CSV table of C-alpha atoms and ligand atoms in Angstrom, one decimal:
chain,number,residue,atom,x,y,z
A,31,MET,CA,9.2,35.9,14.0
A,32,GLU,CA,5.9,34.8,12.5
A,33,GLY,CA,7.8,33.9,9.3
A,34,ASN,CA,10.2,31.6,11.3
A,35,HIS,CA,7.2,29.8,12.9
A,36,GLU,CA,5.7,29.3,9.4
A,37,LYS,CA,9.0,27.9,8.1
A,38,ALA,CA,9.2,25.5,11.1
A,39,ARG,CA,5.8,24.2,10.3
A,40,VAL,CA,6.6,23.5,6.7
A,41,ARG,CA,7.9,20.0,6.3
A,42,LEU,CA,10.9,19.9,4.0
A,43,CYS,CA,11.7,17.2,1.5
A,44,TYR,CA,13.5,14.3,3.2
A,45,LEU,CA,15.9,13.9,0.2
A,46,CYS,CA,16.8,17.5,-0.9
A,47,ASN,CA,16.0,19.2,2.4
A,48,GLN,CA,15.2,22.4,0.4
A,49,ARG,CA,11.7,22.1,-1.2
A,50,ARG,CA,8.5,21.5,0.6
A,51,ALA,CA,7.5,17.8,0.9
A,52,ALA,CA,4.5,17.1,-1.3
A,53,LEU,CA,3.9,13.4,-0.8
A,54,LYS,CA,4.7,10.4,1.3
A,55,ARG,CA,6.5,7.9,-0.9
A,56,PRO,CA,4.6,4.6,-0.7
A,57,LYS,CA,7.7,2.4,-1.0
A,58,THR,CA,9.7,4.0,1.8
A,59,LEU,CA,7.2,6.3,3.6
A,60,GLU,CA,9.7,9.2,3.2
A,61,GLN,CA,8.1,12.7,2.8
A,62,ILE,CA,9.5,14.1,-0.3
A,63,CYS,CA,9.0,16.8,-2.9
A,64,ARG,CA,7.6,16.2,-6.4
A,65,GLU,CA,10.9,16.8,-8.1
A,66,CYS,CA,12.7,14.3,-5.9
A,67,PHE,CA,9.9,11.8,-6.4
A,68,TYR,CA,10.2,12.1,-10.2
A,69,GLU,CA,14.0,11.7,-9.9
A,70,VAL,CA,14.0,8.6,-7.6
A,71,PHE,CA,11.1,7.0,-9.5
A,72,GLU,CA,12.8,7.3,-12.9
A,73,GLU,CA,16.3,6.6,-11.6
A,74,GLU,CA,15.2,3.3,-9.9
A,75,ILE,CA,13.8,2.1,-13.2
A,76,HIS,CA,17.0,3.1,-15.1
A,77,GLN,CA,19.1,1.2,-12.5
A,78,VAL,CA,16.9,-1.9,-13.0
A,79,ILE,CA,17.3,-1.6,-16.8
A,80,VAL,CA,21.1,-1.2,-16.5
A,81,LYS,CA,21.7,-3.9,-13.8
A,82,ASN,CA,19.7,-6.5,-15.6
A,83,GLN,CA,21.0,-5.5,-19.1
A,84,LEU,CA,17.4,-5.4,-20.4
A,85,PHE,CA,18.4,-3.8,-23.7
A,86,LYS,CA,21.2,-3.5,-26.2
A,87,PRO,CA,21.8,-0.4,-28.3
A,88,GLY,CA,20.0,-0.5,-31.7
A,89,GLU,CA,17.3,-2.9,-30.5
A,90,ARG,CA,13.7,-2.5,-31.6
A,91,ILE,CA,11.4,-2.6,-28.6
A,92,ALA,CA,7.6,-3.0,-28.5
A,93,ILE,CA,5.8,-1.6,-25.4
A,94,GLY,CA,2.6,-3.6,-24.6
A,95,ALA,CA,0.2,-0.7,-24.4
A,96,SER,CA,-3.3,-1.0,-23.1
A,97,GLY,CA,-4.0,2.6,-22.4
A,98,GLY,CA,-4.0,1.9,-18.6
A,99,LYS,CA,-1.8,3.6,-16.1
A,100,ASP,CA,1.1,1.0,-16.0
A,101,SER,CA,1.7,0.8,-19.8
A,102,THR,CA,1.2,4.6,-20.2
A,103,VAL,CA,3.7,5.4,-17.5
A,104,LEU,CA,6.0,2.8,-19.0
A,105,ALA,CA,5.8,4.3,-22.5
A,106,TYR,CA,6.4,7.8,-21.1
A,107,VAL,CA,9.3,6.8,-18.8
A,108,LEU,CA,11.0,4.6,-21.3
A,109,SER,CA,10.9,7.3,-24.0
A,110,GLU,CA,12.4,9.7,-21.4
A,111,LEU,CA,15.2,7.3,-20.3
A,112,ASN,CA,15.9,6.3,-23.9
A,113,ARG,CA,16.6,10.0,-24.7
A,114,ARG,CA,18.3,10.9,-21.5
A,115,HIS,CA,20.7,7.9,-21.3
A,116,ASN,CA,21.1,7.3,-25.0
A,117,TYR,CA,19.9,3.7,-24.9
A,118,GLY,CA,19.7,3.8,-28.7
A,119,LEU,CA,16.3,2.0,-28.8
A,120,ASP,CA,13.6,2.1,-31.4
A,121,LEU,CA,10.4,2.2,-29.4
A,122,PHE,CA,6.9,1.1,-30.6
A,123,LEU,CA,3.5,0.8,-29.0
A,124,LEU,CA,1.8,-2.5,-29.5
A,125,SER,CA,-1.9,-2.9,-28.5
A,126,VAL,CA,-4.3,-5.8,-28.6
A,127,ASP,CA,-7.9,-5.2,-29.5
A,128,GLU,CA,-9.9,-7.9,-27.7
A,129,GLY,CA,-13.1,-6.6,-29.1
A,130,ILE,CA,-14.8,-5.5,-25.9
A,131,THR,CA,-17.3,-2.8,-26.6
A,132,GLY,CA,-17.4,0.0,-24.1
A,133,TYR,CA,-14.0,-0.9,-22.7
A,134,ARG,CA,-11.2,-1.7,-25.2
A,135,ASP,CA,-12.5,0.6,-27.9
A,136,ASP,CA,-12.3,3.5,-25.4
A,137,SER,CA,-8.9,2.5,-24.0
A,138,LEU,CA,-7.5,2.2,-27.5
A,139,GLU,CA,-8.5,5.9,-28.1
A,140,THR,CA,-6.1,6.7,-25.2
A,141,VAL,CA,-3.3,4.7,-26.8
A,142,LYS,CA,-3.9,6.5,-30.1
A,143,ARG,CA,-3.5,9.8,-28.3
A,144,ASN,CA,-0.3,8.5,-26.6
A,145,GLU,CA,1.0,7.6,-30.1
A,146,LEU,CA,0.9,11.3,-30.9
A,147,GLN,CA,1.9,12.6,-27.5
A,148,TYR,CA,5.1,10.5,-27.2
A,149,GLY,CA,5.8,10.2,-31.0
A,150,LEU,CA,5.8,6.4,-30.9
A,151,PRO,CA,4.5,4.4,-33.8
A,152,LEU,CA,1.5,2.2,-32.9
A,153,LYS,CA,0.5,-1.2,-34.1
A,154,ILE,CA,-2.9,-2.7,-33.1
A,155,VAL,CA,-3.7,-6.5,-33.5
A,156,SER,CA,-7.2,-7.7,-33.0
A,157,TYR,CA,-8.7,-11.0,-31.8
A,158,LYS,CA,-11.2,-10.8,-34.7
A,159,ASP,CA,-8.4,-10.7,-37.3
A,160,LEU,CA,-6.3,-13.3,-35.6
A,161,TYR,CA,-8.9,-15.8,-34.3
A,162,GLY,CA,-12.2,-14.8,-36.0
A,163,TRP,CA,-13.8,-14.1,-32.6
A,164,THR,CA,-14.1,-10.9,-30.5
A,165,MET,CA,-14.4,-11.2,-26.7
A,166,ASP,CA,-17.9,-9.8,-27.0
A,167,GLU,CA,-18.8,-12.9,-29.2
A,168,ILE,CA,-16.9,-15.3,-27.0
A,169,VAL,CA,-18.7,-14.0,-23.9
A,170,LYS,CA,-22.1,-14.4,-25.7
A,171,THR,CA,-21.2,-18.0,-26.3
A,172,ILE,CA,-19.5,-19.0,-23.1
A,173,GLY,CA,-21.0,-16.6,-20.6
A,174,LEU,CA,-18.9,-14.8,-17.9
A,175,LYS,CA,-17.2,-17.9,-16.6
A,176,ASN,CA,-13.8,-18.7,-18.0
A,177,ASN,CA,-13.9,-15.7,-20.3
A,178,CYS,CA,-10.6,-14.5,-18.9
A,179,THR,CA,-9.0,-17.9,-19.7
A,180,PHE,CA,-9.8,-17.4,-23.4
A,181,CYS,CA,-8.7,-13.7,-23.3
A,182,GLY,CA,-5.4,-14.3,-21.4
A,183,VAL,CA,-4.4,-17.2,-23.7
A,184,PHE,CA,-5.3,-15.2,-26.9
A,185,ARG,CA,-3.7,-12.1,-25.7
A,186,ARG,CA,-0.4,-13.7,-25.1
A,187,GLN,CA,-0.2,-15.0,-28.6
A,188,ALA,CA,-1.6,-11.8,-30.1
A,189,LEU,CA,1.2,-9.9,-28.5
A,190,ASP,CA,3.8,-12.3,-29.9
A,191,ARG,CA,2.2,-12.1,-33.3
A,192,GLY,CA,2.1,-8.3,-33.2
A,193,ALA,CA,5.7,-8.2,-32.1
A,194,ALA,CA,6.7,-10.4,-35.0
A,195,LEU,CA,4.9,-8.0,-37.4
A,196,LEU,CA,6.8,-5.1,-35.9
A,197,LYS,CA,10.0,-7.1,-36.2
A,198,VAL,CA,11.0,-6.1,-32.7
A,199,ASP,CA,13.7,-7.8,-30.6
A,200,LYS,CA,11.8,-7.6,-27.3
A,201,LEU,CA,8.5,-6.8,-25.8
A,202,VAL,CA,8.2,-4.8,-22.6
A,203,THR,CA,5.2,-4.9,-20.4
A,204,GLY,CA,4.0,-2.7,-17.5
A,205,HIS,CA,3.8,-5.5,-14.9
A,206,ASN,CA,4.6,-3.8,-11.6
A,207,ALA,CA,5.9,-5.1,-8.2
A,208,ASP,CA,2.3,-5.6,-6.9
A,209,ASP,CA,1.4,-7.7,-10.0
A,210,ILE,CA,4.5,-9.9,-9.5
A,211,ALA,CA,3.9,-10.3,-5.8
A,212,GLU,CA,0.3,-11.3,-6.5
A,213,THR,CA,1.4,-13.8,-9.1
A,214,VAL,CA,3.9,-15.4,-6.7
A,215,LEU,CA,1.1,-15.9,-4.2
A,216,LEU,CA,-1.4,-17.2,-6.8
A,217,ASN,CA,1.1,-19.6,-8.2
A,218,ILE,CA,1.8,-21.0,-4.7
A,219,LEU,CA,-1.9,-21.3,-4.1
A,220,ARG,CA,-2.5,-23.1,-7.4
A,221,GLY,CA,0.6,-25.3,-6.9
A,222,ASP,CA,1.8,-24.1,-10.3
A,223,ILE,CA,5.5,-24.8,-10.0
A,224,ALA,CA,6.4,-24.2,-13.6
A,225,ARG,CA,5.0,-20.7,-13.5
A,226,LEU,CA,6.3,-20.0,-9.9
A,227,SER,CA,9.8,-20.7,-11.1
A,228,ARG,CA,9.6,-18.1,-13.9
A,229,CYS,CA,7.1,-15.5,-12.7
A,230,THR,CA,9.7,-13.4,-10.9
A,231,SER,CA,12.2,-13.4,-13.8
A,232,ILE,CA,12.6,-9.9,-15.2
A,233,THR,CA,13.0,-11.4,-18.7
A,234,THR,CA,11.1,-14.4,-19.8
A,235,GLY,CA,10.6,-16.2,-23.1
A,236,GLU,CA,14.2,-16.1,-24.3
A,237,ASP,CA,13.7,-19.5,-25.7
A,238,GLY,CA,10.4,-18.5,-27.3
A,239,PRO,CA,9.5,-16.2,-30.3
A,240,ILE,CA,10.0,-12.8,-28.5
A,241,PRO,CA,11.7,-12.2,-25.1
A,242,ARG,CA,9.5,-10.2,-22.6
A,243,CYS,CA,10.9,-7.8,-20.0
A,244,LYS,CA,9.3,-6.1,-17.0
A,245,PRO,CA,11.2,-2.9,-16.2
A,246,PHE,CA,8.6,-2.1,-13.5
A,247,LYS,CA,9.4,-5.4,-11.6
A,248,TYR,CA,10.3,-3.4,-8.4
A,249,THR,CA,8.0,-0.4,-9.0
A,250,TYR,CA,5.1,0.0,-6.7
A,251,GLU,CA,1.6,0.4,-8.2
A,252,LYS,CA,0.8,3.3,-5.9
A,253,GLU,CA,3.9,5.1,-7.1
A,254,ILE,CA,2.9,4.5,-10.7
A,255,VAL,CA,-0.5,6.1,-10.0
A,256,MET,CA,1.1,9.0,-8.2
A,257,TYR,CA,3.6,9.6,-11.1
A,258,ALA,CA,0.8,9.5,-13.7
A,259,TYR,CA,-1.3,11.8,-11.6
A,260,PHE,CA,1.4,14.4,-10.9
A,261,LYS,CA,2.7,14.3,-14.5
A,262,ARG,CA,-0.9,14.6,-15.7
A,263,LEU,CA,-0.4,11.7,-18.1
A,264,ASP,CA,-3.3,10.7,-20.3
A,265,TYR,CA,-4.4,7.2,-19.3
A,266,PHE,CA,-7.6,5.1,-19.2
A,267,SER,CA,-8.7,3.9,-15.8
A,268,THR,CA,-12.0,2.0,-16.3
A,269,GLU,CA,-12.1,-1.7,-15.5
A,270,CYS,CA,-12.9,-4.4,-18.1
A,271,ILE,CA,-16.7,-5.0,-18.1
A,272,TYR,CA,-16.1,-8.8,-18.2
A,273,SER,CA,-13.7,-8.8,-15.2
A,274,PRO,CA,-14.7,-11.3,-12.5
A,275,ASN,CA,-11.3,-11.8,-11.0
A,276,ALA,CA,-12.6,-13.1,-7.6
A,277,TYR,CA,-9.7,-15.2,-6.8
A,278,ARG,CA,-7.1,-12.8,-8.0
A,279,GLY,CA,-9.0,-10.0,-6.3
A,280,PHE,CA,-8.6,-11.7,-2.9
A,281,ALA,CA,-4.8,-12.1,-3.5
A,282,ARG,CA,-4.6,-8.4,-4.5
A,283,GLU,CA,-6.5,-7.3,-1.4
A,284,PHE,CA,-4.3,-9.5,0.8
A,285,ILE,CA,-1.2,-7.9,-0.6
A,286,LYS,CA,-2.6,-4.4,-0.2
A,287,ASP,CA,-3.4,-5.2,3.5
A,288,LEU,CA,0.2,-6.4,4.0
A,289,GLU,CA,1.5,-3.3,2.3
A,290,ARG,CA,-0.5,-1.1,4.6
A,291,MET,CA,1.2,-2.7,7.6
A,292,ARG,CA,4.6,-3.0,6.1
A,293,PRO,CA,5.4,-1.5,2.6
A,294,ARG,CA,8.4,-3.8,2.2
A,295,ALA,CA,6.1,-6.8,2.1
A,296,ILE,CA,5.7,-6.5,-1.6
A,297,LEU,CA,9.5,-6.6,-2.3
A,298,ASP,CA,9.8,-9.4,0.3
A,299,ILE,CA,7.2,-11.6,-1.5
A,300,ILE,CA,9.1,-11.1,-4.8
A,301,LYS,CA,12.3,-11.9,-3.1
A,302,SER,CA,10.8,-15.1,-1.7
A,303,GLY,CA,9.6,-16.0,-5.2
A,304,GLU,CA,13.1,-15.5,-6.6
A,305,ASP,CA,14.6,-17.7,-3.9
A,306,PHE,CA,12.4,-20.7,-4.4
A,307,ARG,CA,14.4,-23.6,-5.6
A,308,ILE,CA,12.5,-26.1,-7.8
A,309,SER,CA,13.2,-29.7,-6.7
A,310,THR,CA,15.0,-31.6,-9.5
A,311,SER,CA,12.4,-34.4,-9.2
A,312,THR,CA,9.6,-32.0,-10.2
A,313,LYS,CA,8.7,-32.7,-13.8
A,314,MET,CA,8.7,-29.6,-15.9
A,315,PRO,CA,6.7,-29.3,-19.2
A,316,GLU,CA,8.8,-29.7,-22.3
A,317,GLN,CA,8.7,-27.0,-24.9
A,318,GLY,CA,7.6,-28.0,-28.4
A,319,ILE,CA,5.7,-26.6,-31.3
A,320,CYS,CA,1.9,-26.6,-31.9
A,321,GLU,CA,1.1,-29.1,-34.6
A,322,ARG,CA,-1.6,-26.8,-35.9
A,323,CYS,CA,-0.3,-23.2,-35.9
A,324,GLY,CA,3.4,-23.6,-35.1
A,325,TYR,CA,3.3,-21.5,-31.9
A,326,ILE,CA,5.3,-22.7,-29.0
A,327,SER,CA,3.5,-25.3,-26.9
A,328,SER,CA,4.3,-28.1,-24.4
A,329,GLN,CA,1.3,-30.1,-25.8
A,330,LYS,CA,0.3,-31.4,-29.2
A,331,TRP,CA,-1.8,-28.2,-29.8
A,332,CYS,CA,-1.1,-24.8,-28.2
A,333,LYS,CA,-3.7,-23.5,-25.8
A,334,ALA,CA,-5.1,-21.0,-28.2
A,335,CYS,CA,-5.8,-23.7,-30.8
A,336,VAL,CA,-7.5,-26.0,-28.3
A,337,LEU,CA,-9.7,-23.1,-27.1
A,338,LEU,CA,-10.5,-22.1,-30.7
A,339,GLU,CA,-11.3,-25.6,-31.7
A,340,GLY,CA,-13.8,-25.7,-28.8
A,341,LEU,CA,-15.4,-22.4,-29.8
A,342,ASN,CA,-15.6,-23.3,-33.5
A,343,LYS,CA,-17.1,-26.7,-32.7
A,344,GLY,CA,-19.7,-25.2,-30.3
A,345,LEU,CA,-17.9,-26.9,-27.4
A,346,PRO,CA,-16.5,-24.0,-25.5
A,347,LYS,CA,-15.7,-26.1,-22.5
A,348,LEU,CA,-13.1,-28.1,-24.5
A,349,GLY,CA,-9.8,-27.6,-22.8
A,350,ILE,CA,-11.1,-25.6,-19.8
A,351,GLY,CA,-10.6,-26.9,-16.3
A,352,ARG,CA,-11.2,-30.5,-15.6
A,353,SER,CA,-13.6,-31.5,-18.4
A,354,ARG,CA,-16.4,-31.8,-15.9
A,355,GLY,CA,-19.7,-31.5,-17.7
A,356,LEU,CA,-18.3,-32.9,-20.9
A,357,ASP,CA,-19.7,-36.2,-22.2
A,358,ASN,CA,-17.3,-39.1,-23.1
A,359,ASN,CA,-16.9,-38.1,-26.7
A,360,HIS,CA,-15.9,-34.6,-25.8
A,361,ARG,CA,-13.6,-35.9,-23.1
A,362,LYS,CA,-11.9,-38.0,-25.8
A,363,ASP,CA,-11.6,-34.8,-28.0
A,364,VAL,CA,-9.7,-33.1,-25.2
A,365,LYS,CA,-7.4,-36.0,-24.7
A,366,GLN,CA,-6.7,-36.4,-28.4
A,367,ILE,CA,-6.0,-32.8,-29.0
A,368,ASN,CA,-4.0,-32.1,-25.9
A,369,GLY,CA,-2.4,-35.2,-24.6
A,370,THR,CA,-3.6,-35.7,-21.1
A,371,LYS,CA,-3.4,-32.2,-19.7
A,372,ASN,CA,-6.1,-29.6,-19.6
A,373,ILE,CA,-5.8,-25.9,-19.4
A,374,GLU,CA,-5.7,-24.1,-16.1
A,375,GLY,CA,-8.0,-21.1,-15.8
A,376,LYS,CA,-6.1,-17.8,-15.7
A,377,GLN,CA,-7.5,-14.4,-14.9
A,378,CYS,CA,-7.0,-11.2,-16.8
A,379,GLY,CA,-4.0,-12.3,-18.7
A,380,SER,CA,-1.9,-10.1,-16.4
A,381,LEU,CA,0.0,-13.2,-15.3
A,382,ASP,CA,1.3,-13.5,-18.8
A,383,PHE,CA,0.6,-10.2,-20.5
B,480,SF4,FE1,-9.9,-10.0,-21.0
B,480,SF4,FE2,-8.9,-8.9,-18.7
B,480,SF4,FE3,-11.4,-8.4,-19.5
B,480,SF4,FE4,-10.8,-10.8,-18.6
B,480,SF4,S1,-10.8,-8.9,-17.4
B,480,SF4,S2,-12.0,-10.4,-20.4
B,480,SF4,S3,-8.7,-11.1,-19.3
B,480,SF4,S4,-9.5,-7.8,-20.6
């Protein structure tokens, strides 16, 4: 009798109706067991990969690995799915060392352990080797304002350069559904139509050096954290010591509030972003080649070259924001180098990582 009462009190998994429910799934609020959680989590990602034809058999794929939860779970799940479903992919880990003491050096140790744990070859490219500057040195020069603009621009190119060294066909990143919803909002708030039109694409850069894919496009951040926790994955969770992220932080908090009230809000924002139609009268930037380094650019020089020129000339504001605070000569420098457009500040590179 007592046993029956006990059984009645135990909540069974909503999906298998056999095992004890161990968690409330953030995306659907269903009470499910761990085994079913692993299954639905991995299966949803597999379906996204298949439906969007993200990979072809035999392709070499670099996984952008920072040691954080998203890229660690991505490396783990992609290795599992590659084995389970015979994708036939050659997987690599690709990390960027920005040169941030006390942050990136520690997180890279995690990636080095992941290399052994998952048996995936690792390539690390550094800002110091590519640009002659570490982020520690850049912050010493420019302070804590605009540091993420430099970092984001440099990281984007560093990943492309690392991918070229690895001779991969594609680069996958751990951007999750929360990141994408946040980016949709930020691009609306900034009126950045060019980025708004492509930020929800699951694959970008097909006309550039290396296409980038986001297999976690519909995967909730909370579920990634739960998965990493239950699977006891080895990841690094400290925030960057130079992270200001005030504006992005507000957008993130806003999305978290919406999610608390209605979990579907994240998917709905992504859907809204996907359904935006760009008016044909909106002038879009034309893709060309940087005259200095040959990287893709819609201006005479790519963003990294403009920022580097500023750093090397001792004019770190060159190419940042609206050239306020620059004298006429410097203003002329910006115009000469970059046509008429300046570079918009961008936080933590996660828009473009
Ligand atoms: Fe770079 Fe991100 Fe740190 Fe900014 S917060 S300095 S973009 S790693």
